[in-house]
Coordinates of C-alpha atoms in Angstrom, one line a residue:
M27 CA 56.7 118.9 -57.9
A28 CA 59.4 116.2 -58.0
E29 CA 62.9 116.4 -59.0
T30 CA 66.1 114.4 -59.2
C31 CA 68.5 115.1 -56.2
G32 CA 72.0 114.3 -55.1
E33 CA 72.5 111.9 -52.3
A34 CA 74.7 113.4 -49.5
R35 CA 77.8 111.7 -48.4
T36 CA 80.0 112.6 -45.6
T37 CA 83.6 111.7 -45.1
R38 CA 85.2 111.0 -41.7
D39 CA 86.6 114.8 -41.8
G40 CA 83.1 116.0 -41.9
R41 CA 83.1 117.6 -45.5
N42 CA 80.0 117.0 -47.6
N43 CA 80.8 115.1 -50.9
M44 CA 77.7 114.9 -52.8
Q45 CA 77.1 112.0 -55.5
R46 CA 74.4 112.2 -57.9
S47 CA 71.7 109.5 -57.5
S48 CA 68.1 108.8 -58.6
Y49 CA 66.6 109.7 -55.2
R50 CA 63.6 111.9 -55.6
Y51 CA 61.4 113.8 -53.1
H52 CA 58.4 115.8 -53.2
I53 CA 58.3 119.3 -52.3
P54 CA 54.8 120.3 -51.1
M55 CA 53.2 123.5 -52.2
A56 CA 51.2 125.9 -50.0
T57 CA 47.7 124.9 -49.3
T58 CA 46.9 128.5 -48.8
R59 CA 48.1 131.2 -50.9
T60 CA 47.8 134.8 -49.6
P61 CA 48.9 137.8 -51.9
L62 CA 51.4 139.9 -50.0
R63 CA 53.5 142.5 -51.7
S64 CA 56.0 141.7 -54.2
L65 CA 57.6 138.4 -53.4
F66 CA 60.7 138.9 -55.1
R67 CA 62.7 142.1 -56.2
A68 CA 66.1 140.4 -55.7
S69 CA 67.5 141.5 -59.0
Q70 CA 67.6 145.2 -58.0
L71 CA 69.0 144.3 -54.4
L72 CA 71.6 142.1 -55.8
R73 CA 72.7 144.6 -58.5
S74 CA 73.0 147.3 -55.8
R75 CA 75.1 145.2 -53.4
H76 CA 77.0 142.7 -55.4
P77 CA 78.0 143.4 -59.0
W78 CA 78.8 139.7 -59.7
S79 CA 75.5 138.5 -58.6
C80 CA 73.6 138.5 -61.9
A81 CA 76.5 136.5 -63.3
S82 CA 76.3 134.0 -60.7
R83 CA 72.7 133.3 -61.7
K84 CA 73.5 132.5 -65.1
H85 CA 75.7 129.8 -64.0
G86 CA 73.2 127.3 -63.0
W87 CA 71.0 128.4 -60.1
A88 CA 67.6 127.2 -61.3
A89 CA 64.4 128.8 -60.4
T90 CA 62.9 125.6 -58.8
P91 CA 64.1 123.7 -55.9
R92 CA 66.9 121.3 -56.5
R93 CA 69.5 119.3 -54.7
G94 CA 72.9 119.6 -56.1
V95 CA 76.6 119.3 -55.4
A96 CA 77.8 121.0 -52.2
T97 CA 81.0 122.9 -52.3
T98 CA 83.9 121.0 -50.8
P99 CA 86.0 123.3 -48.5
Q100 CA 89.7 123.9 -49.3
K101 CA 92.0 121.8 -47.2
S102 CA 93.9 124.7 -45.7
K103 CA 91.0 126.5 -44.5
P104 CA 91.2 128.0 -41.0
Y105 CA 89.6 125.9 -38.1
Y106 CA 86.3 128.1 -37.5
V107 CA 84.6 127.7 -34.0
T108 CA 81.5 129.7 -33.0
T109 CA 79.4 130.5 -29.9
P110 CA 75.7 131.2 -30.4
I111 CA 75.2 134.9 -30.6
F112 CA 73.6 136.1 -27.3
Y113 CA 70.3 137.9 -27.0
V114 CA 70.9 141.5 -25.6
N115 CA 67.4 141.8 -23.9
A116 CA 69.0 141.1 -20.5
A117 CA 72.4 141.0 -18.8
P118 CA 74.6 138.1 -19.3
H119 CA 74.7 135.2 -16.9
V120 CA 77.1 132.2 -16.0
G121 CA 75.5 130.2 -19.0
H122 CA 76.7 132.6 -21.4
L123 CA 80.2 132.4 -19.8
Y124 CA 80.2 128.9 -19.9
T125 CA 79.4 128.7 -23.6
M126 CA 82.1 131.3 -24.2
V127 CA 84.8 129.3 -22.2
I128 CA 84.1 126.0 -24.0
A129 CA 84.3 127.6 -27.4
D130 CA 87.5 129.5 -26.5
I131 CA 89.1 126.3 -25.2
M132 CA 88.2 124.5 -28.5
K133 CA 89.8 127.5 -30.5
R134 CA 92.9 127.5 -28.3
W135 CA 93.4 123.8 -28.4
Q136 CA 93.5 124.2 -32.2
V137 CA 96.3 126.9 -31.9
L138 CA 98.0 124.5 -29.5
L139 CA 98.2 122.0 -32.3
G140 CA 99.7 124.3 -34.7
N141 CA 96.7 125.6 -36.4
T142 CA 97.7 129.3 -35.7
D143 CA 94.9 130.7 -38.0
A144 CA 92.2 129.1 -36.1
Q145 CA 89.2 131.6 -35.8
L146 CA 86.7 132.1 -33.0
L147 CA 83.5 134.0 -33.5
T148 CA 81.1 135.4 -30.9
G149 CA 78.7 138.2 -30.7
T150 CA 75.2 139.3 -29.9
D151 CA 71.7 138.8 -31.5
E152 CA 70.0 142.2 -31.5
H153 CA 66.7 141.6 -33.3
G154 CA 63.2 140.1 -32.5
M155 CA 60.3 140.5 -30.2
K156 CA 62.0 140.2 -26.9
I157 CA 64.6 142.9 -27.5
Q158 CA 61.8 145.1 -29.0
Q159 CA 59.8 144.7 -25.8
A160 CA 62.9 144.8 -23.4
A161 CA 63.7 148.3 -25.0
I162 CA 60.2 149.6 -24.5
Q163 CA 60.2 148.4 -21.0
A164 CA 63.5 150.3 -20.4
G165 CA 62.1 153.3 -22.0
M166 CA 65.0 153.4 -24.5
D167 CA 65.4 153.8 -28.2
T168 CA 66.1 150.0 -29.3
Q169 CA 69.2 150.7 -31.1
A170 CA 70.7 152.5 -28.0
F171 CA 69.5 149.6 -25.9
C172 CA 71.2 147.1 -28.2
D173 CA 74.4 149.2 -28.0
M174 CA 74.3 149.3 -24.2
N175 CA 73.8 145.7 -23.8
C176 CA 76.2 144.7 -26.6
R177 CA 79.1 146.4 -24.9
T178 CA 78.2 144.2 -21.7
F179 CA 78.8 141.0 -23.6
E180 CA 82.0 142.4 -25.2
A181 CA 83.1 143.3 -21.7
L182 CA 82.5 139.7 -20.6
A183 CA 84.4 138.3 -23.5
K184 CA 87.4 140.4 -22.5
A185 CA 86.9 139.6 -18.8
A186 CA 86.8 135.8 -19.6
N187 CA 90.2 136.2 -21.6
L188 CA 88.4 135.1 -24.7
D189 CA 90.7 134.8 -27.8
N190 CA 87.8 135.7 -30.2
D191 CA 88.9 136.9 -33.7
H192 CA 85.5 138.4 -34.3
F193 CA 82.5 139.9 -32.6
I194 CA 79.5 140.3 -34.7
R195 CA 76.3 142.1 -34.1
T196 CA 73.1 141.4 -36.1
T197 CA 72.5 145.1 -36.4
D198 CA 75.8 145.4 -38.4
P199 CA 75.2 146.6 -42.2
A200 CA 77.1 143.7 -43.5
H201 CA 75.0 141.2 -41.8
R202 CA 71.8 142.7 -42.8
D203 CA 72.9 142.3 -46.5
A204 CA 74.1 138.9 -45.9
V205 CA 70.7 137.9 -44.4
Q206 CA 68.7 139.5 -47.1
Y207 CA 71.0 137.8 -49.9
F208 CA 70.3 134.5 -48.1
W209 CA 66.6 135.0 -48.1
E210 CA 66.6 136.0 -51.9
M211 CA 68.6 132.8 -52.9
L212 CA 66.2 130.7 -50.8
Q213 CA 63.3 132.4 -52.7
H214 CA 65.0 132.2 -56.0
R215 CA 65.3 128.2 -55.7
G216 CA 61.7 127.9 -54.7
Y217 CA 62.0 127.1 -51.0
I218 CA 59.9 130.1 -49.7
Y219 CA 56.1 130.6 -50.2
T220 CA 53.4 132.5 -48.4
S221 CA 50.5 130.9 -46.2
K222 CA 48.5 131.6 -43.3
H223 CA 50.0 130.2 -40.2
E224 CA 48.2 129.3 -37.0
G225 CA 50.0 127.7 -33.9
W226 CA 51.5 128.3 -30.5
Y227 CA 53.9 131.1 -30.4
S228 CA 56.4 131.7 -27.8
V229 CA 57.6 135.4 -27.5
S230 CA 60.4 134.2 -25.2
D231 CA 61.7 131.5 -27.6
E232 CA 60.7 133.5 -30.6
T233 CA 59.3 130.6 -32.4
F234 CA 56.1 128.5 -33.1
Y235 CA 55.5 125.0 -31.4
P236 CA 53.2 122.3 -32.9
P237 CA 50.4 121.0 -30.7
T238 CA 52.7 118.1 -29.7
Q239 CA 55.3 120.2 -28.2
V240 CA 53.2 122.2 -25.8
Q241 CA 51.3 121.3 -22.6
N242 CA 49.2 122.8 -19.9
S243 CA 50.9 124.2 -16.9
L244 CA 50.3 126.3 -13.8
D245 CA 52.3 129.4 -13.2
P246 CA 54.1 128.6 -9.9
S247 CA 54.1 132.3 -8.7
T248 CA 50.1 133.0 -9.5
G249 CA 48.6 129.5 -10.1
R250 CA 47.2 130.7 -13.3
K251 CA 46.8 128.2 -16.0
R252 CA 48.6 128.6 -19.2
M253 CA 50.2 126.6 -22.0
V254 CA 53.8 126.2 -22.2
S255 CA 56.6 124.7 -24.5
I256 CA 57.5 121.1 -23.4
E257 CA 61.1 121.6 -24.4
T258 CA 61.8 125.0 -22.8
G259 CA 59.0 125.6 -20.3
K260 CA 58.3 128.9 -21.7
E261 CA 54.7 130.4 -22.1
V262 CA 53.1 130.1 -25.4
E263 CA 50.1 131.9 -27.1
W264 CA 47.7 130.9 -29.8
S265 CA 48.7 133.0 -32.8
S266 CA 47.2 133.3 -36.5
E267 CA 48.9 135.3 -39.1
T268 CA 49.9 135.3 -42.9
N269 CA 53.6 135.2 -43.5
Y270 CA 56.3 133.4 -45.4
H271 CA 57.3 129.7 -45.0
F272 CA 60.4 127.8 -45.7
R273 CA 59.9 124.1 -47.2
L274 CA 61.4 122.5 -44.1
S275 CA 59.5 119.2 -44.9
A276 CA 61.4 118.8 -48.0
F277 CA 64.6 118.0 -46.1
K278 CA 63.5 115.2 -43.8
D279 CA 65.4 112.4 -45.5
R280 CA 68.6 114.4 -46.0
L281 CA 68.6 115.5 -42.3
L282 CA 68.2 111.8 -41.2
D283 CA 71.1 110.9 -43.3
L284 CA 73.1 113.7 -41.7
Y285 CA 72.5 112.3 -38.2
K286 CA 73.2 108.7 -39.3
R287 CA 76.8 109.5 -40.6
E288 CA 79.7 107.6 -39.0
D289 CA 81.3 110.9 -37.7
P290 CA 78.7 112.2 -35.3
F291 CA 77.1 115.6 -36.4
I292 CA 75.9 116.3 -32.8
T293 CA 78.0 115.7 -29.9
P294 CA 77.4 114.2 -27.3
T295 CA 75.3 111.7 -29.3
S296 CA 72.8 111.4 -26.4
Y297 CA 71.2 114.5 -27.9
T298 CA 70.8 112.9 -31.3
A299 CA 67.9 110.6 -30.4
A300 CA 65.6 113.5 -29.6
V301 CA 66.5 115.4 -32.7
V302 CA 65.9 112.2 -34.9
N303 CA 62.6 111.5 -33.2
G304 CA 61.5 115.0 -33.9
V305 CA 62.5 114.9 -37.7
E306 CA 61.0 111.3 -38.1
S307 CA 57.6 112.3 -36.6
G308 CA 57.4 114.8 -39.4
L309 CA 58.6 118.1 -40.2
Q310 CA 56.1 121.2 -40.6
D311 CA 57.1 123.9 -42.9
L312 CA 58.7 126.7 -41.0
S313 CA 57.3 130.2 -40.6
I314 CA 60.2 132.5 -41.4
S315 CA 58.6 136.0 -41.1
R316 CA 56.5 138.0 -38.8
P317 CA 54.2 140.8 -39.8
A318 CA 56.0 144.1 -39.5
E319 CA 52.9 145.6 -37.6
R320 CA 53.8 143.1 -34.7
L321 CA 57.6 143.0 -35.1
T322 CA 59.4 146.1 -36.4
W323 CA 62.7 145.5 -34.9
G324 CA 64.5 143.2 -37.3
I325 CA 65.5 142.9 -41.0
P326 CA 62.7 143.5 -43.6
V327 CA 61.9 140.8 -46.0
P328 CA 63.4 142.0 -49.4
G329 CA 60.6 143.7 -51.4
D330 CA 58.0 143.5 -48.8
D331 CA 58.2 145.8 -45.9
T332 CA 55.1 144.5 -44.4
Q333 CA 57.2 141.6 -43.2
T334 CA 60.1 141.1 -41.0
I335 CA 62.6 138.1 -41.3
Y336 CA 62.2 135.6 -38.6
V337 CA 64.9 136.3 -35.9
W338 CA 66.3 132.7 -36.1
L339 CA 66.8 132.9 -39.7
D340 CA 68.5 136.1 -39.3
A341 CA 70.7 135.0 -36.3
L342 CA 71.9 131.6 -37.9
V343 CA 73.3 133.4 -41.0
N344 CA 75.7 135.2 -38.7
Y345 CA 78.0 132.2 -38.9
L346 CA 78.3 132.9 -42.6
T347 CA 78.6 136.5 -42.4
K348 CA 81.9 136.6 -40.7
A349 CA 83.1 133.8 -43.2
G350 CA 82.6 136.3 -45.9
Y351 CA 79.1 135.5 -47.3
P352 CA 77.8 136.2 -49.9
F353 CA 80.7 134.4 -51.7
P354 CA 81.7 135.7 -55.0
P355 CA 81.5 133.0 -57.8
G356 CA 84.7 130.9 -57.5
K357 CA 85.7 132.3 -54.1
E358 CA 83.5 129.9 -52.2
N359 CA 86.4 127.7 -51.0
T360 CA 88.6 130.8 -49.9
S361 CA 86.9 131.5 -46.6
A362 CA 86.6 129.9 -43.0
W363 CA 83.2 128.3 -43.9
P364 CA 82.1 125.6 -43.3
A365 CA 82.3 126.1 -39.5
D366 CA 84.3 123.2 -38.0
L367 CA 82.4 123.5 -34.5
H368 CA 79.3 125.2 -33.4
V369 CA 79.2 125.4 -29.6
V370 CA 75.5 125.5 -28.2
G371 CA 73.4 125.1 -25.2
K372 CA 71.0 122.3 -25.2
D373 CA 67.9 124.6 -25.5
I374 CA 68.9 125.5 -29.1
V375 CA 69.7 122.2 -30.5
R376 CA 66.7 122.3 -32.9
F377 CA 67.6 125.6 -34.4
H378 CA 71.3 124.4 -35.0
C379 CA 70.6 120.8 -35.8
V380 CA 67.4 121.0 -37.8
Y381 CA 66.7 124.4 -39.2
W382 CA 70.3 125.4 -39.9
P383 CA 71.4 122.4 -42.0
A384 CA 68.3 122.5 -43.9
F385 CA 68.7 126.2 -44.7
L386 CA 72.2 125.3 -45.9
M387 CA 71.1 122.4 -47.8
A388 CA 68.7 124.4 -49.8
L389 CA 71.4 126.5 -51.1
D390 CA 74.1 123.8 -51.6
L391 CA 76.3 125.3 -49.0
P392 CA 78.6 123.1 -47.0
L393 CA 77.2 122.1 -43.6
P394 CA 79.0 122.7 -40.3
R395 CA 81.0 119.7 -39.4
N396 CA 80.1 119.4 -35.8
V397 CA 77.9 120.9 -33.2
L398 CA 79.1 120.5 -29.7
V399 CA 76.0 120.8 -27.1
H400 CA 76.4 121.4 -23.5
G401 CA 73.9 121.3 -20.5
H402 CA 72.8 124.0 -18.3
W403 CA 74.0 125.3 -15.0
T404 CA 71.6 124.9 -12.0
M405 CA 71.7 126.0 -8.4
N406 CA 70.5 123.5 -5.9
R407 CA 69.4 121.3 -8.7
E408 CA 66.9 124.0 -9.8
K409 CA 67.2 126.0 -13.2
M410 CA 68.4 129.4 -12.7
S411 CA 65.8 132.0 -13.0
K412 CA 65.7 135.8 -12.6
S413 CA 62.4 135.4 -10.8
T414 CA 63.9 133.1 -8.1
G415 CA 66.9 135.3 -7.9
N416 CA 69.4 132.5 -8.2
V417 CA 71.1 133.8 -11.4
V418 CA 74.8 134.0 -11.1
N419 CA 76.5 137.2 -12.3
P420 CA 79.6 136.2 -14.2
F421 CA 81.5 139.4 -13.6
F422 CA 81.1 139.1 -9.9
A423 CA 82.2 135.4 -10.1
I424 CA 85.4 136.2 -12.3
E425 CA 86.5 139.2 -9.8
R426 CA 86.0 136.9 -6.9
F427 CA 87.7 133.6 -8.1
G428 CA 89.8 135.0 -10.8
V429 CA 89.4 134.5 -14.5
D430 CA 91.4 131.1 -14.5
G431 CA 89.7 129.9 -11.5
M432 CA 86.4 130.3 -13.1
R433 CA 87.5 129.0 -16.4
F434 CA 88.9 125.9 -14.6
F435 CA 85.7 125.3 -12.7
L436 CA 83.3 125.7 -15.5
A437 CA 85.4 123.3 -17.8
Y438 CA 86.1 120.8 -15.2
R439 CA 82.6 120.6 -13.6
G440 CA 80.3 121.8 -16.4
G441 CA 78.1 119.3 -18.1
L442 CA 77.8 118.3 -21.8
A443 CA 75.3 115.6 -21.7
D444 CA 74.0 116.7 -18.3
D445 CA 73.4 119.9 -16.3
A446 CA 75.8 120.9 -13.6
D447 CA 75.2 122.5 -10.3
F448 CA 76.7 125.7 -9.5
D449 CA 77.8 126.8 -5.9
N450 CA 80.4 129.1 -4.6
S451 CA 81.5 126.4 -2.2
F452 CA 82.1 124.1 -5.0
I453 CA 84.5 126.7 -6.7
I454 CA 86.3 127.2 -3.4
R455 CA 86.7 123.6 -2.9
D456 CA 88.2 123.0 -6.3
Y457 CA 90.4 126.1 -6.0
K458 CA 92.0 125.0 -2.7
K459 CA 92.3 121.2 -3.6
L460 CA 93.1 121.1 -7.3
L461 CA 94.7 124.4 -8.0
Q462 CA 96.2 125.7 -4.8
G463 CA 97.0 122.2 -3.3
G464 CA 97.5 120.5 -6.7
I465 CA 99.4 122.5 -9.2
G466 CA 100.5 125.4 -6.9
N467 CA 101.8 123.1 -4.1
L468 CA 103.6 120.8 -6.4
T469 CA 105.3 123.6 -8.3
L470 CA 106.5 125.2 -4.9
R471 CA 107.6 121.9 -3.6
T472 CA 109.5 121.0 -6.7
I473 CA 111.4 124.4 -7.1
G474 CA 112.1 124.4 -3.5
C475 CA 113.3 120.9 -3.4
A476 CA 115.6 121.4 -6.4
R477 CA 117.5 124.1 -4.4
G478 CA 118.6 125.9 -7.5
N479 CA 119.6 122.7 -9.2
L480 CA 116.7 122.0 -11.6
R481 CA 118.5 123.1 -14.6
S482 CA 121.3 120.6 -13.8
Y483 CA 118.8 117.8 -13.6
I484 CA 117.5 118.8 -17.0
I485 CA 121.0 118.8 -18.5
D486 CA 121.8 115.4 -17.0
A487 CA 118.7 113.9 -18.8
G488 CA 119.8 115.4 -22.0
S489 CA 123.2 113.8 -21.7
D490 CA 121.8 110.6 -20.4
K491 CA 123.5 111.0 -16.9
L492 CA 120.5 110.4 -14.7
P493 CA 120.7 107.6 -12.3
A494 CA 119.2 104.1 -13.0
A495 CA 115.4 104.2 -13.1
T496 CA 113.3 102.3 -10.6
P497 CA 110.1 100.7 -11.4
E498 CA 108.3 103.5 -10.0
D499 CA 110.3 105.9 -12.3
L500 CA 109.5 104.0 -15.3
E501 CA 105.8 103.8 -14.5
H502 CA 105.5 107.5 -14.0
Q503 CA 107.4 108.3 -17.4
E504 CA 105.2 106.0 -19.1
M505 CA 102.2 107.8 -17.8
L506 CA 103.7 111.1 -19.0
E507 CA 104.2 109.7 -22.4
Q508 CA 100.7 108.2 -22.7
T509 CA 98.6 111.2 -21.2
P510 CA 99.1 113.8 -24.0
P511 CA 97.8 111.5 -26.7
Q512 CA 94.8 110.6 -24.6
V513 CA 94.1 114.3 -23.8
A514 CA 94.4 114.9 -27.7
E515 CA 92.0 112.1 -28.3
L516 CA 89.4 113.5 -25.9
M517 CA 89.6 117.0 -27.5
E518 CA 89.2 115.3 -30.9
N519 CA 86.2 113.7 -29.7
L520 CA 84.9 117.2 -28.4
N521 CA 85.1 116.2 -24.7
P522 CA 86.9 119.2 -23.0
R523 CA 85.8 118.3 -19.6
A524 CA 87.3 114.9 -19.9
A525 CA 90.5 116.2 -21.4
L526 CA 91.0 118.6 -18.6
Q527 CA 90.3 115.9 -16.0
E528 CA 92.9 113.8 -17.8
T529 CA 95.4 116.6 -17.8
M530 CA 94.8 117.0 -14.0
S531 CA 95.5 113.4 -13.3
I532 CA 99.1 114.2 -14.2
I533 CA 99.3 116.6 -11.2
E534 CA 97.5 114.2 -9.0
K535 CA 99.7 111.3 -9.9
T536 CA 102.9 113.2 -9.7
N537 CA 102.1 114.5 -6.1
K538 CA 101.7 110.9 -4.9
Y539 CA 104.8 110.0 -6.9
F540 CA 106.8 112.9 -5.4
H541 CA 105.4 112.0 -2.0
A542 CA 106.3 108.4 -2.2
A543 CA 109.8 108.8 -3.7
E544 CA 110.8 111.4 -1.0
P545 CA 113.7 113.0 -3.3
W546 CA 114.7 115.0 -0.3
K547 CA 115.9 111.9 1.4
T548 CA 117.8 110.5 -1.6
P549 CA 121.3 111.0 -2.2
N550 CA 120.8 110.9 -6.0
P551 CA 117.2 112.6 -6.7
Q552 CA 118.1 113.7 -10.1
R553 CA 115.8 111.4 -12.1
I554 CA 112.9 111.9 -9.6
M555 CA 113.3 115.6 -9.8
Y556 CA 113.6 115.5 -13.6
N557 CA 110.3 113.4 -13.7
V558 CA 108.4 115.9 -11.5
A559 CA 109.6 118.8 -13.5
E560 CA 108.6 117.0 -16.7
S561 CA 105.2 116.6 -15.2
L562 CA 104.8 120.3 -14.4
R563 CA 106.1 121.3 -17.9
I564 CA 103.7 118.9 -19.8
A565 CA 100.7 119.7 -17.7
G566 CA 101.5 123.5 -18.2
I567 CA 101.4 123.1 -21.9
L568 CA 98.3 121.1 -21.8
L569 CA 96.5 123.5 -19.6
Q570 CA 97.1 126.5 -21.9
P571 CA 93.7 126.2 -23.6
F572 CA 91.9 126.0 -20.2
M573 CA 93.8 128.4 -18.1
P574 CA 95.9 130.5 -20.4
G575 CA 96.9 133.0 -17.7
K576 CA 98.0 130.6 -15.0
S577 CA 99.6 128.2 -17.4
H578 CA 101.7 130.8 -18.7
D579 CA 102.7 131.8 -15.3
L580 CA 103.6 128.0 -14.6
L581 CA 105.7 127.7 -17.6
E582 CA 107.4 131.0 -16.7
L583 CA 108.2 129.7 -13.3
L584 CA 109.9 126.7 -15.0
C585 CA 111.8 129.0 -17.4
V586 CA 110.3 127.4 -20.5
N587 CA 111.5 129.4 -23.4
T588 CA 108.9 132.2 -24.4
S589 CA 110.7 133.4 -27.6
D590 CA 110.3 130.0 -29.2
P591 CA 106.5 129.1 -29.6
S592 CA 107.5 125.5 -30.5
K593 CA 108.5 125.1 -26.9
R594 CA 105.0 125.6 -25.7
A595 CA 103.1 123.8 -28.5
F596 CA 101.4 120.5 -28.2
A597 CA 104.4 118.6 -29.8
A598 CA 106.5 119.7 -27.0
T599 CA 104.5 117.8 -24.5
A600 CA 106.5 114.6 -25.5
Y601 CA 108.5 113.4 -22.6
G602 CA 112.2 114.8 -22.8
S603 CA 111.6 116.9 -25.9
D604 CA 112.8 120.2 -24.3
P605 CA 116.4 120.1 -23.0
D606 CA 116.7 123.9 -22.5
Y607 CA 114.2 124.9 -19.7
G608 CA 115.0 125.3 -15.9
E609 CA 117.6 128.0 -15.9
G610 CA 117.3 130.5 -13.2
V611 CA 114.0 128.9 -11.6
K612 CA 112.7 131.0 -8.7
K613 CA 110.0 130.3 -6.4
G614 CA 106.6 132.0 -7.0
I615 CA 102.8 131.6 -5.8
L616 CA 100.7 130.4 -8.5
F617 CA 97.3 130.4 -6.7
P618 CA 97.1 133.0 -3.7
P619 CA 94.5 132.5 -1.2
L620 CA 91.0 133.8 -2.2
L621 CA 90.0 137.1 -0.8
T622 CA 86.9 135.6 0.6
E623 CA 86.2 132.0 1.3
E624 CA 83.0 132.0 2.9

């Protein structure tokens, strides 16, 4: 089967503008067809859920696979950032917290820029074999098990001071409807067929692996020989079953085009090579259902209750569900979709950068604009594992080091291209040196040295009455003028770690400037004190996405107006842009000693 397709073109802002071309590709048919129950009863389901669905079919959705014009999102759509949804088969760990924090930073940064309608989605993945088995082991009803563990992830989002607008659960009825509709549309376009499937299956990863992606291994605890995934190290078992398949192989060229675009789809780009190699080596069609006799806990295939929808197809659609999918005809451009940013761990790159765009391409839906990938947290350079007992409880860490202490450490030290090592001593070191000794000490010294006169220095600056600037004063002022745009560029390039480190360089350089200038010995310290106050004010604004609580406290100590949001927006990081702060400044402790420092 061959067809004429539209060639994808991607602009710098990440939107997918499709142009027609003569490019053609072949969609392979199943080599083995096994009769399952009725493959498609979509019309009944569509009528029952969406009265507009039949009309949408009349307007151009063909029954054969095709490649058409993708919908271009409206210019004013909200910035939309997501975390992965987290499995509820076990308690959350520090890796979950890290993903949440990075996504929250990216959302809060957009709000800082003035995109106040930016949205953050997080939630829980509550279907699949792992959860079914975990509930059985816990001796609980599966839904009750999901409810219990979901509340733990909701509590973590709250404890981490996440500014999430939505918390989705894949057991939500609206999500179930969206997944079944998504399936029906894939099937209606001819991208789903039935076939016998054999391969290496990982219960832990909930996916099949081809022979090239598994290897022999010895279980370190028992010495037992086993086969494991090369990618994740999780055990696999040989499985043979009849189920539904998605024509993933049809999207090889389009996926490769996506990875070659000028504005990188995957950040950091170091992850792109492995994805490209995997796609170039050949894509196998993807098994997207499991026999219900083996997997009952999931969303049934529409019209065939002998099969359960593959948990990753189910899970990925969550990003669409909260954006309002299924979109009524003519309303495709009125939602937050496409996602501007998916934040994911490196272990789920294939699902988000191969399977997910292919699913969306099949339905001519706009692709997410960027996928930000991060590394894992290790302990003593070893992967955290429940079996070795080196898993960090994020609730205990937040209680011990404070929510902003943990947010700062994770963002400042966490790896994007590489893994990062976790140790309580590292957090204590950074807390004492960078937060207490850096921001906290500088704030205390500045307010103390001003002796109640800080407001007068700011008034003098506004009326151009400061003493003549020394070369050191001008150098410091230039640094303050240049740093916010540099931070903004790093955030635009999806590098929050470097952006935070650049922001903290303001504090480091200001401490050195303050110490060298010795304003307490100078008869006219006004310009020095103004520069130092501006350093704290600018840093406080830039730190808001990273440490929302402590940055608020810092700006409060400086008496930056709270009633006028523009005083704390990114535009206010311009040197000298706020002539109104500093009235009634009093000393305060930003970073008190930790309760335990061993």
